[in-house]
Coordinates of C-alpha atoms in Angstrom, one line a residue:
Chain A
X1 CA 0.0 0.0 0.0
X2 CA 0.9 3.6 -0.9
X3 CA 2.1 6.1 1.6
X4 CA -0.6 7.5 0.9
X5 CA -3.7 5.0 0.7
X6 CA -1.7 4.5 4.7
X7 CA -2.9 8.1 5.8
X8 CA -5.8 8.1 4.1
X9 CA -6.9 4.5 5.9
X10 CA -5.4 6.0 9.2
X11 CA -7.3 9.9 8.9
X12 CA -10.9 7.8 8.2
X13 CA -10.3 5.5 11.5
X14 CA -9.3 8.4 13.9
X15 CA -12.1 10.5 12.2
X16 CA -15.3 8.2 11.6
X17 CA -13.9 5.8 14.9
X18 CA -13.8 3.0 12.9
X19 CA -12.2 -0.8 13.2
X20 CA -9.1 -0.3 10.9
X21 CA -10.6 -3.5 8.6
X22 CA -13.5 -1.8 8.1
X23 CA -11.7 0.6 5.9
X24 CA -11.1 -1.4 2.6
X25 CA -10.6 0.6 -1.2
X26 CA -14.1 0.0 -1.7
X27 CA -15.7 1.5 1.4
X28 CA -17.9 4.1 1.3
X29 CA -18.1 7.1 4.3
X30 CA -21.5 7.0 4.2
X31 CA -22.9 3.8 2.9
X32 CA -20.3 1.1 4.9
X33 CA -18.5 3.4 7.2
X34 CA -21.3 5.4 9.2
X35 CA -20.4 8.9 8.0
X36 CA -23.4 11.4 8.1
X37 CA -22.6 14.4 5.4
X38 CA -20.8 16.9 7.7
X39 CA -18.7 14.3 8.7
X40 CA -17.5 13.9 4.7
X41 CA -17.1 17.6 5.4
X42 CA -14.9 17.2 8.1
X43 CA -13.0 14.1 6.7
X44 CA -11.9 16.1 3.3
X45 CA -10.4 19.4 5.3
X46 CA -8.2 16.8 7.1
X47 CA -7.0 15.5 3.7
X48 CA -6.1 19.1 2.8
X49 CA -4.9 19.4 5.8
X50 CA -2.7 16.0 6.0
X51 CA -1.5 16.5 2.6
X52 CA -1.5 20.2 1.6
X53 CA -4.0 20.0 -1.3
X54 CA -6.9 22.3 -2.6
X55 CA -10.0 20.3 -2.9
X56 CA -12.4 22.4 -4.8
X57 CA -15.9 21.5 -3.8
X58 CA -17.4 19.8 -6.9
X59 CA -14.5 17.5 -6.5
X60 CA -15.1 17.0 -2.9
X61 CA -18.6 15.9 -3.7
X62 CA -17.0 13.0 -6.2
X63 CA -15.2 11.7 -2.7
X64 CA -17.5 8.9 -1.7
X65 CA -15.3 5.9 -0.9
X66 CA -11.4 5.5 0.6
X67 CA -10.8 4.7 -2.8
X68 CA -11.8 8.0 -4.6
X69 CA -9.9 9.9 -2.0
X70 CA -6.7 8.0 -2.4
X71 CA -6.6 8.4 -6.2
X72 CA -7.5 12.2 -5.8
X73 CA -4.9 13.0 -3.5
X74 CA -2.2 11.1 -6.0
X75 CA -3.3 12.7 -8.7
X76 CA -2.8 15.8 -7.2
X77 CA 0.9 14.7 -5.4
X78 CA 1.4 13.6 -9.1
X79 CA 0.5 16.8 -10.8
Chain B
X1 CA -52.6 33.4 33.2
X2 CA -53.0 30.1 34.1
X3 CA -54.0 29.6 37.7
X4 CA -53.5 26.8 39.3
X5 CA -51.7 23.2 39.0
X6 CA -54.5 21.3 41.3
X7 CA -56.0 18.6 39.4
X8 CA -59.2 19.8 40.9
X9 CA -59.4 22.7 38.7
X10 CA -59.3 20.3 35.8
X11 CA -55.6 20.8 34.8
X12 CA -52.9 18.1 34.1
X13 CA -50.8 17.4 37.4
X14 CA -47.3 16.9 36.7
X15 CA -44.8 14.8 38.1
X16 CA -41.0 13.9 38.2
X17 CA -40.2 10.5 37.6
X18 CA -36.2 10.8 36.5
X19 CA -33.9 12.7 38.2
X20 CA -29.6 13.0 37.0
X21 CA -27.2 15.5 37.6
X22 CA -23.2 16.5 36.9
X23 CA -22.2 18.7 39.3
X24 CA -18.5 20.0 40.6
X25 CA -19.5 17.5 43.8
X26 CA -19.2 14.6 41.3
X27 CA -21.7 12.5 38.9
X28 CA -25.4 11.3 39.8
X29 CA -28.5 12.2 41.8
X30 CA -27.9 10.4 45.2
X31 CA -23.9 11.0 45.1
X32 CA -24.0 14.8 44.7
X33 CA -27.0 15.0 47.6
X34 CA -25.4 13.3 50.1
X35 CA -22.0 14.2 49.4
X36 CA -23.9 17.9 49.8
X37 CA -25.9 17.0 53.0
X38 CA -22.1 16.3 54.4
X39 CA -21.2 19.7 54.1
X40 CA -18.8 19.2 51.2
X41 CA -17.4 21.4 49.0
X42 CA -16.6 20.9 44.5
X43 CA -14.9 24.6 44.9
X44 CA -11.0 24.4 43.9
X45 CA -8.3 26.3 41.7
X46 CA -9.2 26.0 38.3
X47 CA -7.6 23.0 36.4
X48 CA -8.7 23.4 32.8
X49 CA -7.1 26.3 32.1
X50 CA -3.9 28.3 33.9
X51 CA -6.0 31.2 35.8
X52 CA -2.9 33.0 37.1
X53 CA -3.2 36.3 34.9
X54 CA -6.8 36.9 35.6
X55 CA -8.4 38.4 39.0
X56 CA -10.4 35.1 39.6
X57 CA -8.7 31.9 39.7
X58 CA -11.0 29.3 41.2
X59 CA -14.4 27.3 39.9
X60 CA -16.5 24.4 40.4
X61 CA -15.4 21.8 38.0
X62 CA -16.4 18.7 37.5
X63 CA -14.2 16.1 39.0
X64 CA -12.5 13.7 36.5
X65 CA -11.8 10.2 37.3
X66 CA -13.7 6.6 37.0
X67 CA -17.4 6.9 36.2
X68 CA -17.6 4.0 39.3
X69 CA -16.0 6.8 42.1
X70 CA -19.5 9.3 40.6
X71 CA -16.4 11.0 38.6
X72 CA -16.0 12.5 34.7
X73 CA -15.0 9.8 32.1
X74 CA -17.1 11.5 28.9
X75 CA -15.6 8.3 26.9
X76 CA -18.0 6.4 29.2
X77 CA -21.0 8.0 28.1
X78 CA -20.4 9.9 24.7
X79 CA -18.2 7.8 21.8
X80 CA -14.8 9.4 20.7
X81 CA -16.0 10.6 17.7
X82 CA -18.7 11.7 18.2
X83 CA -16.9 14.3 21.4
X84 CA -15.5 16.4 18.7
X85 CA -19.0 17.6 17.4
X86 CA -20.4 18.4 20.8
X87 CA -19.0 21.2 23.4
X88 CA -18.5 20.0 27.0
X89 CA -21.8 21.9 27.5
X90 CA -23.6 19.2 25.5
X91 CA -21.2 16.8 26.9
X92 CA -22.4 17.0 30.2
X93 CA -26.1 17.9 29.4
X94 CA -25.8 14.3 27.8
X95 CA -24.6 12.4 30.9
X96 CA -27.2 14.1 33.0
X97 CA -30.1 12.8 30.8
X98 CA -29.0 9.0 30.6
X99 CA -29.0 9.3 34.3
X100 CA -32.6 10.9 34.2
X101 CA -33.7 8.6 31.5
X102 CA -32.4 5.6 33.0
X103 CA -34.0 6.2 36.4
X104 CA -37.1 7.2 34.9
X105 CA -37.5 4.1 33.5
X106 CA -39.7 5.5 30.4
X107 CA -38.1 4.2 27.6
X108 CA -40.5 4.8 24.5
X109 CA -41.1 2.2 21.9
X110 CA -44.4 3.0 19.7
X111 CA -44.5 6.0 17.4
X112 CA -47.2 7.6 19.4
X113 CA -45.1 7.6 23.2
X114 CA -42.1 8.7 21.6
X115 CA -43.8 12.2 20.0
X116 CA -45.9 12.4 23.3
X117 CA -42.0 12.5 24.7
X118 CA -40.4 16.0 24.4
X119 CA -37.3 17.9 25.1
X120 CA -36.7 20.8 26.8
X121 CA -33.2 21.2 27.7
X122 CA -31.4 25.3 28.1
X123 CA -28.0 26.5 28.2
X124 CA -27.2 30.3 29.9
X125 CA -24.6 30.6 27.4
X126 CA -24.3 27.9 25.3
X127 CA -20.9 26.8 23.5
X128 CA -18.2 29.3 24.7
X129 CA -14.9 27.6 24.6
X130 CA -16.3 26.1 21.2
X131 CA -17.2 29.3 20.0
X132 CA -13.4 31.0 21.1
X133 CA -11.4 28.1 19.4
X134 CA -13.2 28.5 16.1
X135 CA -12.7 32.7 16.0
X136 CA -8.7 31.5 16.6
X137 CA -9.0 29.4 13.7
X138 CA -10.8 32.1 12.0
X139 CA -8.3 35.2 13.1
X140 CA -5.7 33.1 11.9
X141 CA -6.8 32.5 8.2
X142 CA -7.9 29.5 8.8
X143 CA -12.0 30.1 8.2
X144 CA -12.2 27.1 5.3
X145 CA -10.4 24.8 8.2
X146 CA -13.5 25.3 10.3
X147 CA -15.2 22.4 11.4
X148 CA -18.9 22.0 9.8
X149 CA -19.5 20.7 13.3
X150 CA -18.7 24.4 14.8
X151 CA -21.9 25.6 14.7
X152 CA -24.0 22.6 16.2
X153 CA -21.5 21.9 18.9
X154 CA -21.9 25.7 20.1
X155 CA -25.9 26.3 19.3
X156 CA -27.6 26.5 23.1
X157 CA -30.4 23.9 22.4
X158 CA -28.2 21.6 21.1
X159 CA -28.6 19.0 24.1
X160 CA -31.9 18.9 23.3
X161 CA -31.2 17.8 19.9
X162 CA -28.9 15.1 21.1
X163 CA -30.9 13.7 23.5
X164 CA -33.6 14.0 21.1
X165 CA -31.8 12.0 18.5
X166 CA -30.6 9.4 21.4
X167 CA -33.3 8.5 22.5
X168 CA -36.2 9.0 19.8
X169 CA -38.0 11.5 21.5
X170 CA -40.0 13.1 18.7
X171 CA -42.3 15.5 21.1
X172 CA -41.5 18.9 21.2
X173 CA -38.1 20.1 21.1
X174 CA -37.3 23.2 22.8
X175 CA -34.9 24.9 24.6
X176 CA -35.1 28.0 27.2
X177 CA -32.0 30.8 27.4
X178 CA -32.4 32.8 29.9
X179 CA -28.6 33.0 31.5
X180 CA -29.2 31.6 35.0
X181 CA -32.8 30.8 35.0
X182 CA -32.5 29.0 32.6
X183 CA -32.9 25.9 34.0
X184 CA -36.2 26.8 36.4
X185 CA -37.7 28.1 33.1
X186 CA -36.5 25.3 31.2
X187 CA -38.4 23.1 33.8
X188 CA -41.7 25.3 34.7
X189 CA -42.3 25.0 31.0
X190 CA -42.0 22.1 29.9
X191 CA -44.2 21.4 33.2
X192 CA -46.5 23.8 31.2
X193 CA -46.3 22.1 28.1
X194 CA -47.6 18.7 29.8
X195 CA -50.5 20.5 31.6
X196 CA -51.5 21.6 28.1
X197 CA -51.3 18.5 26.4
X198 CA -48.7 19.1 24.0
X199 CA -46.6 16.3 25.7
X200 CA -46.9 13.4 28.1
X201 CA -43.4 13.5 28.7
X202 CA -40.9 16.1 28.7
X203 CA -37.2 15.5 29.6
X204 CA -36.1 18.9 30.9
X205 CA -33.2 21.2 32.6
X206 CA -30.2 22.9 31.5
X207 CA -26.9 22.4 30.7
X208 CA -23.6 24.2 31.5
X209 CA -19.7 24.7 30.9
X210 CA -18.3 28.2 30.9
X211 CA -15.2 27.3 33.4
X212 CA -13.2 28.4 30.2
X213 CA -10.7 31.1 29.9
X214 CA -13.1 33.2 28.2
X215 CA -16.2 32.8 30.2
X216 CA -14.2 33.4 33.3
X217 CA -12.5 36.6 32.1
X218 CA -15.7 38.1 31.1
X219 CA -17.7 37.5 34.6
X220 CA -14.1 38.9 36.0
X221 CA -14.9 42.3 34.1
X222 CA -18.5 42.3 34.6
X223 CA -17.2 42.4 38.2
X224 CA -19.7 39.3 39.1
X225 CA -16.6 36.8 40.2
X226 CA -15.2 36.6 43.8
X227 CA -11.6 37.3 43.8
X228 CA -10.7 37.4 47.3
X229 CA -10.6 33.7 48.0
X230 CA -7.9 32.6 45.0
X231 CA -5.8 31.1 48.4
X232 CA -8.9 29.4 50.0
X233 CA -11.4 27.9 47.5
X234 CA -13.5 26.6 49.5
X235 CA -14.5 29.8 51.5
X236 CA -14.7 31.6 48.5
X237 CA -19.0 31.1 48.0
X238 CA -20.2 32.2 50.8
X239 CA -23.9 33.7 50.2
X240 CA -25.5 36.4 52.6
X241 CA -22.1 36.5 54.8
X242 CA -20.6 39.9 55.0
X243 CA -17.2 39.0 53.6
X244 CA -18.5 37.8 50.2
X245 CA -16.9 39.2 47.4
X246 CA -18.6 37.6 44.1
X247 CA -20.0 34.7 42.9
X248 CA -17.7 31.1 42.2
X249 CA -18.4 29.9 38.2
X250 CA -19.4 26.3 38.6
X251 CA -20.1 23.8 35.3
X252 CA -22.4 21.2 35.2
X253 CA -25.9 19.5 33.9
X254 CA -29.0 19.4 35.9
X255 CA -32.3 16.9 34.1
X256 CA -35.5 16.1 35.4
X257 CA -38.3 13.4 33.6
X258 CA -41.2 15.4 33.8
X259 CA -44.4 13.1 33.4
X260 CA -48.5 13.8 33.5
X261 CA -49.3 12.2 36.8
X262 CA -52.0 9.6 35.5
X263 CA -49.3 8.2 33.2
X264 CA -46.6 7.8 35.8
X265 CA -49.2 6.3 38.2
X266 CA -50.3 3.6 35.3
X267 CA -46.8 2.4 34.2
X268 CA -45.8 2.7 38.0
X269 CA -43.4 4.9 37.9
X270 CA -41.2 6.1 41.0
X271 CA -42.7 9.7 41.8
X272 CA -40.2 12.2 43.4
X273 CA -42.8 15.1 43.9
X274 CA -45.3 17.3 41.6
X275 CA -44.4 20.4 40.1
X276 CA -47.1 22.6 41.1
X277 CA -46.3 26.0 41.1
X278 CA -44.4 28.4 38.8
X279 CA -43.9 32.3 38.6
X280 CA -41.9 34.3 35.9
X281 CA -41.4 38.2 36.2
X282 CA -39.2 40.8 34.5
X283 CA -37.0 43.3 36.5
X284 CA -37.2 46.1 33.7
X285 CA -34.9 47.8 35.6
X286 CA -30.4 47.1 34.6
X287 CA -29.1 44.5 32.6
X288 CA -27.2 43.2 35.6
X289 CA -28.1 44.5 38.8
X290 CA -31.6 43.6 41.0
X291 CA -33.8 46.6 41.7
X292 CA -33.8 47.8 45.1
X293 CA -36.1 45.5 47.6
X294 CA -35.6 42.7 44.5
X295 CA -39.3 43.8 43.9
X296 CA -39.0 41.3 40.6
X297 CA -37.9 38.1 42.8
X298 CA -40.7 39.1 44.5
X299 CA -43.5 39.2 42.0
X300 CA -41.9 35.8 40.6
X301 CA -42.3 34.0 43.9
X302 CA -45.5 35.3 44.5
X303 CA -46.9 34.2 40.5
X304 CA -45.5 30.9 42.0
X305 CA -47.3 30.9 45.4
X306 CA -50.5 31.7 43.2
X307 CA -50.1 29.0 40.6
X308 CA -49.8 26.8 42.8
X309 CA -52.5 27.3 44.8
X310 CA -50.9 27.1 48.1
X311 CA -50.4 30.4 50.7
X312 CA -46.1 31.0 51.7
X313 CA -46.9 29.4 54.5
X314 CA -47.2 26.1 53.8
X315 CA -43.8 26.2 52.2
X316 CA -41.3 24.6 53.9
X317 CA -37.7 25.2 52.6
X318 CA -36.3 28.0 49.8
X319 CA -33.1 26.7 47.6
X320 CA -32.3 30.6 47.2
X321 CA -30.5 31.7 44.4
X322 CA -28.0 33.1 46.8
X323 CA -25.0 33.7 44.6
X324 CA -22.4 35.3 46.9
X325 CA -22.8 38.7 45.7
X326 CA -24.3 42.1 47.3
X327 CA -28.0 40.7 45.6
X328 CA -28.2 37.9 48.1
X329 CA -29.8 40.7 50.7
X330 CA -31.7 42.2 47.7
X331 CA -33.6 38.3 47.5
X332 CA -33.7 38.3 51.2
X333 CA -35.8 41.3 51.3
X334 CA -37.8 39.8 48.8
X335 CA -38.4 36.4 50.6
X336 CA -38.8 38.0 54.0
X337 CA -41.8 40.2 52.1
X338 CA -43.3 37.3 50.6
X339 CA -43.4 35.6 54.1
X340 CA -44.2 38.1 56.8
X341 CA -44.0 36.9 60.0
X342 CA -44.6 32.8 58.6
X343 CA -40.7 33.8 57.7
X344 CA -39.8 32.3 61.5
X345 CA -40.8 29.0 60.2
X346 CA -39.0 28.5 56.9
X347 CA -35.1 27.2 56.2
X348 CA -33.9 28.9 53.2
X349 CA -30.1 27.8 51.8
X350 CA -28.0 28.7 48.7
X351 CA -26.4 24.9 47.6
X352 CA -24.0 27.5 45.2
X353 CA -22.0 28.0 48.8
X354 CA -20.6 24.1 48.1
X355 CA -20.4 23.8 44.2
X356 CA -20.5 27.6 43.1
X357 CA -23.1 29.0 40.2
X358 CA -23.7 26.5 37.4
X359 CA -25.7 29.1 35.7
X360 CA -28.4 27.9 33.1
X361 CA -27.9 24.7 35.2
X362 CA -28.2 25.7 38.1
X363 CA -32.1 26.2 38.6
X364 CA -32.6 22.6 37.1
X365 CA -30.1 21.0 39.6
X366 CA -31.3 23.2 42.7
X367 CA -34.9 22.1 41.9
X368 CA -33.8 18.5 42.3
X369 CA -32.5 19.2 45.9
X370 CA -35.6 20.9 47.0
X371 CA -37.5 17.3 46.2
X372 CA -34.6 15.4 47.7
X373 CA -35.3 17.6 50.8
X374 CA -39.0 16.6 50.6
X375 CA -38.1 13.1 50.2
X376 CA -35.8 12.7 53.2
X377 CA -36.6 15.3 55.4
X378 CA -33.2 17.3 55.1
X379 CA -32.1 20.6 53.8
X380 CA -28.6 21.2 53.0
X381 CA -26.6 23.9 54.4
X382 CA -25.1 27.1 53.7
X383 CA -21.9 27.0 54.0
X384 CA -19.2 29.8 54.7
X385 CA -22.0 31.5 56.8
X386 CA -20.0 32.5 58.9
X387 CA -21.5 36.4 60.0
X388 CA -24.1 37.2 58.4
X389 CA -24.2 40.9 56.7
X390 CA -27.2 41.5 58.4
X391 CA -30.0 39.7 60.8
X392 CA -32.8 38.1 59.4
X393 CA -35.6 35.7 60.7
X394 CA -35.5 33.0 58.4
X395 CA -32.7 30.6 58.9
X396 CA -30.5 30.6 56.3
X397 CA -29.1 26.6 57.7
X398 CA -25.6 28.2 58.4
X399 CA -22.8 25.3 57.7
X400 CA -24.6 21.9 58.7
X401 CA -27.7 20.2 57.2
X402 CA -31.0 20.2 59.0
X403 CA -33.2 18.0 60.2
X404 CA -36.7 18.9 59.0
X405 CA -40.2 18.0 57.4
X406 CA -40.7 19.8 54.2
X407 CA -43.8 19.1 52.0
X408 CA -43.6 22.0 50.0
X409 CA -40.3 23.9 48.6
X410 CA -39.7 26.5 46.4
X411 CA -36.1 27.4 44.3
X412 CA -35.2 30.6 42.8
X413 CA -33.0 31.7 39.6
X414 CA -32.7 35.2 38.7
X415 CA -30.7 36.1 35.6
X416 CA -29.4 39.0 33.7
X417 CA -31.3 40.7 31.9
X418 CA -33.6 41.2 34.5
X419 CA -35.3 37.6 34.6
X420 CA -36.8 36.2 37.6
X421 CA -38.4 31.7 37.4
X422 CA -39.5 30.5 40.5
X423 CA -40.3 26.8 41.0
X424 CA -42.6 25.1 43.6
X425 CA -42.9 21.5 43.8
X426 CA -44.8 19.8 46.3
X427 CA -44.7 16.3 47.8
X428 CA -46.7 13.9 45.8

């Protein structure tokens, strides 16, 4: 696993309080992981925050599982 | 107006049936009331914050340790992640319902008992050190850091919300801010909402936590906080002695079921006592200070004695505001006019002499004394009594608990702005 996907996986356990396991590629915040919508608020300033990218708002919205958050972020690292 | 609680006139008789606090004496009902009847004091140098560079360096805060020794865990009650979207005002407010709740025993299952269950839970202030650590974030550039949970974690009904959303209670959903009457109002009307049939059920009182840096600097320059004590805690509330100097900021939760009397009888509910009198009044006079005579305490207590039908007499013990400032005479006057001569046969204490002034809590958690001194036949003291600044003839229970049969009590809060609740609540 990236260094990445690692501090992705490690921001959505210490922010949603979930089991580590829990928080496969395919989980969604909201769907699997018990995120309400200000959490998903909450959980993308902490990835601007953690990795010091912009997340616009429309692409925020597109954010719905570990997964999409991961490849964002690298994306961006790549840019 | 509405005049009268007695069933005989046709009006819903309410009841409590739950009763949980989180006071600077510790966690729950019966631990905070006997650790009170003992004289005890929660007053100490402030730990959450280093006081030294303001005037006032000592509160009431709520003891930490294991929820087992009646101390604050909040990971025992509220989850992790779930703390960061709630300030400590809604934190406590929380833990003080489950206890409610729980002893209450009402635990709603059908659509139609949980939205003939409402809320009614007040704040004097509401989210303070929430509000301060957001305008940092803010003042520092920070604004699109801001937590989307910064504006529910400060908002002042926000325990009712929670509790609301804990427990399913989808009756009405209110919440009273009146500074520190907030919790007698919170509780006389919710009381009122069940005698008008808008709930069976109402889950009521107030909420506190202002022991912050900002809260405390702000009473320090309204003048309202004792200062003289900062070496002895523990003397430093001392209400209607001549020495006092200000008022001690305590933090906490006071929460009362309140129930319709025919449906606690029918499900068998434990009944502590019946709310049956209630009395509002505004002092029109200064946003901080009493009017000479505290002629608005006394028109408060009096709408009480009215609603409830009842003549000053027949009460038994006053929980007095009593705050440890110059208005603690001010309320005297008003209580030795309500009385007349009956005065000789009253006990009147302020409980903010051994945990200091929760504020929008503390007329919800001094209520709950008054029916803990109907139920075992005690009134707590006054402590710090020492010399009175002037003579009166209602005992004011100076320093140790009393003995005494009391079927009838009433409990004051007066608040700035001018806003006067009084509470009676009779033994059921």
């Amino acid at each position: 696993m990236s260094e990445i996907a690692d501090k992705v996986k490690k921001i959505v356990v210490e922010h949603l309080g979930v089991e580590e396991s829990k928080v496969t590629p395919e989980a969604s915040f909201i769907d699997d992981l018990g995120a309400d919508s200000l959490d998903t608020v909450e959980l993308v300033m902490a990835f601007e925050e953690a990795f010091n990218v912009e997340i616009p708002e429309d692409a925020a919205e597109k954010i719905t599982t570990v997964k999409d958050a991961i490849d964002y972020i690298e994306a961006q690292k790549a840019a | 107006m509405l005049q009268s609680g007695r069933s005989d006139l046709g009006r819903r008789r309410v009841v409590v049936t739950g009763m949980g606090m989180v006071t600077p004496l510790g966690l729950g009902t019966e631990n905070v009331w006997k650790r009170l009847i003992a004289g005890e004091s929660g007053i100490d140098r402030i730990h959450a914050f280093d006081p030294s560079e303001l005037a006032a360096h000592i509160g009431g805060e709520v003891p930490e340790g294991p929820t087992a020794e009646g101390k604050l865990t909040i990971s025992d009650w509220i989850p992790v992640k779930d703390q960061k979207k709630m300030d400590r005002f809604i934190h406590l407010g929380m833990i003080a319902a489950a206890e409610a709740v729980e002893d209450s025993g009402w635990k709603p299952e059908s659509e139609e008992d949980r939205c003939a269950t409402g809320v009614q839970i007040g704040s004097g202030i509401g989210g303070l050190q929430t509000i301060y650590d957001a305008s940092i974030t803010v003042y520092e550039g920070r604004a699109k850091r801001l937590s989307p949970f910064f504006i529910p974690s400060a908002l002042g009904n926000l325990v009712s919300g929670n509790v609301s959303i804990r427990y399913g209670f989808k009756g009405p959903n209110h919440s009273a801010v009146t500074a520190c009457a907030t919790g007698v109002h919170a509780i006389g009307d919710a009381a009122r909402l069940i005698m008008l049939g808008d709930a069976d059920v109402m889950v009521a009182g107030g909420a506190e936590a202002t022991v912050c840096k900002l809260g405390i600097a702000g009473f320090c320059s309204a003048r309202a906080l004792s200062t003289g004590f900062n070496d002895r805690p523990k003397q430093a509330s001392r209400p209607w002695d001549r020495d006092r100097d200000g008022f001690v900021m305590g933090e906490g939760a006071g929460i009362v079921v309140l129930e319709e009397y025919e449906h606690a009888k029918k499900r068998g509910a434990k009944i502590y006592g019946e709310v049956v009198g209630y009395g509002m009044s505004g002092d029109a006079h200064h946003i901080t200070a009493p009017a000479e005579g505290h002629e608005g305490a006394y028109r408060a207590m009096f709408a009480a004695v009215r609603s409830a039908g009842i003549t000053p007499g027949e009460i038994g013990y006053v929980n007095a505001h009593g705050t440890s400032t110059m208005a603690d005479d001010l309320e005297l006057d008003a209580v030795e006019r309500l009385f007349g001569d009956e005065g000789r046969k009253v006990a009147m204490s302020s409980t903010k002499s051994a945990m200091g002034h929760l504020l929008g809590a503390a007329g919800a958690v001094e209520a709950m004394f008054c029916m803990l001194a109907i139920r075992d036949g005690v009134v707590p003291p006054t402590l710090n009594l020492d010399n009175p600044s002037r003579e009166s003839i209602i005992d004011r229970v100076p320093h140790q608990a009393q003995e005494r049969k009391v079927d009838i009590a009433l409990s004051n809060s007066f608040g700035f702005g001018g806003t006067n609740a009084s509470l009676i609540v009779r033994r059921v």
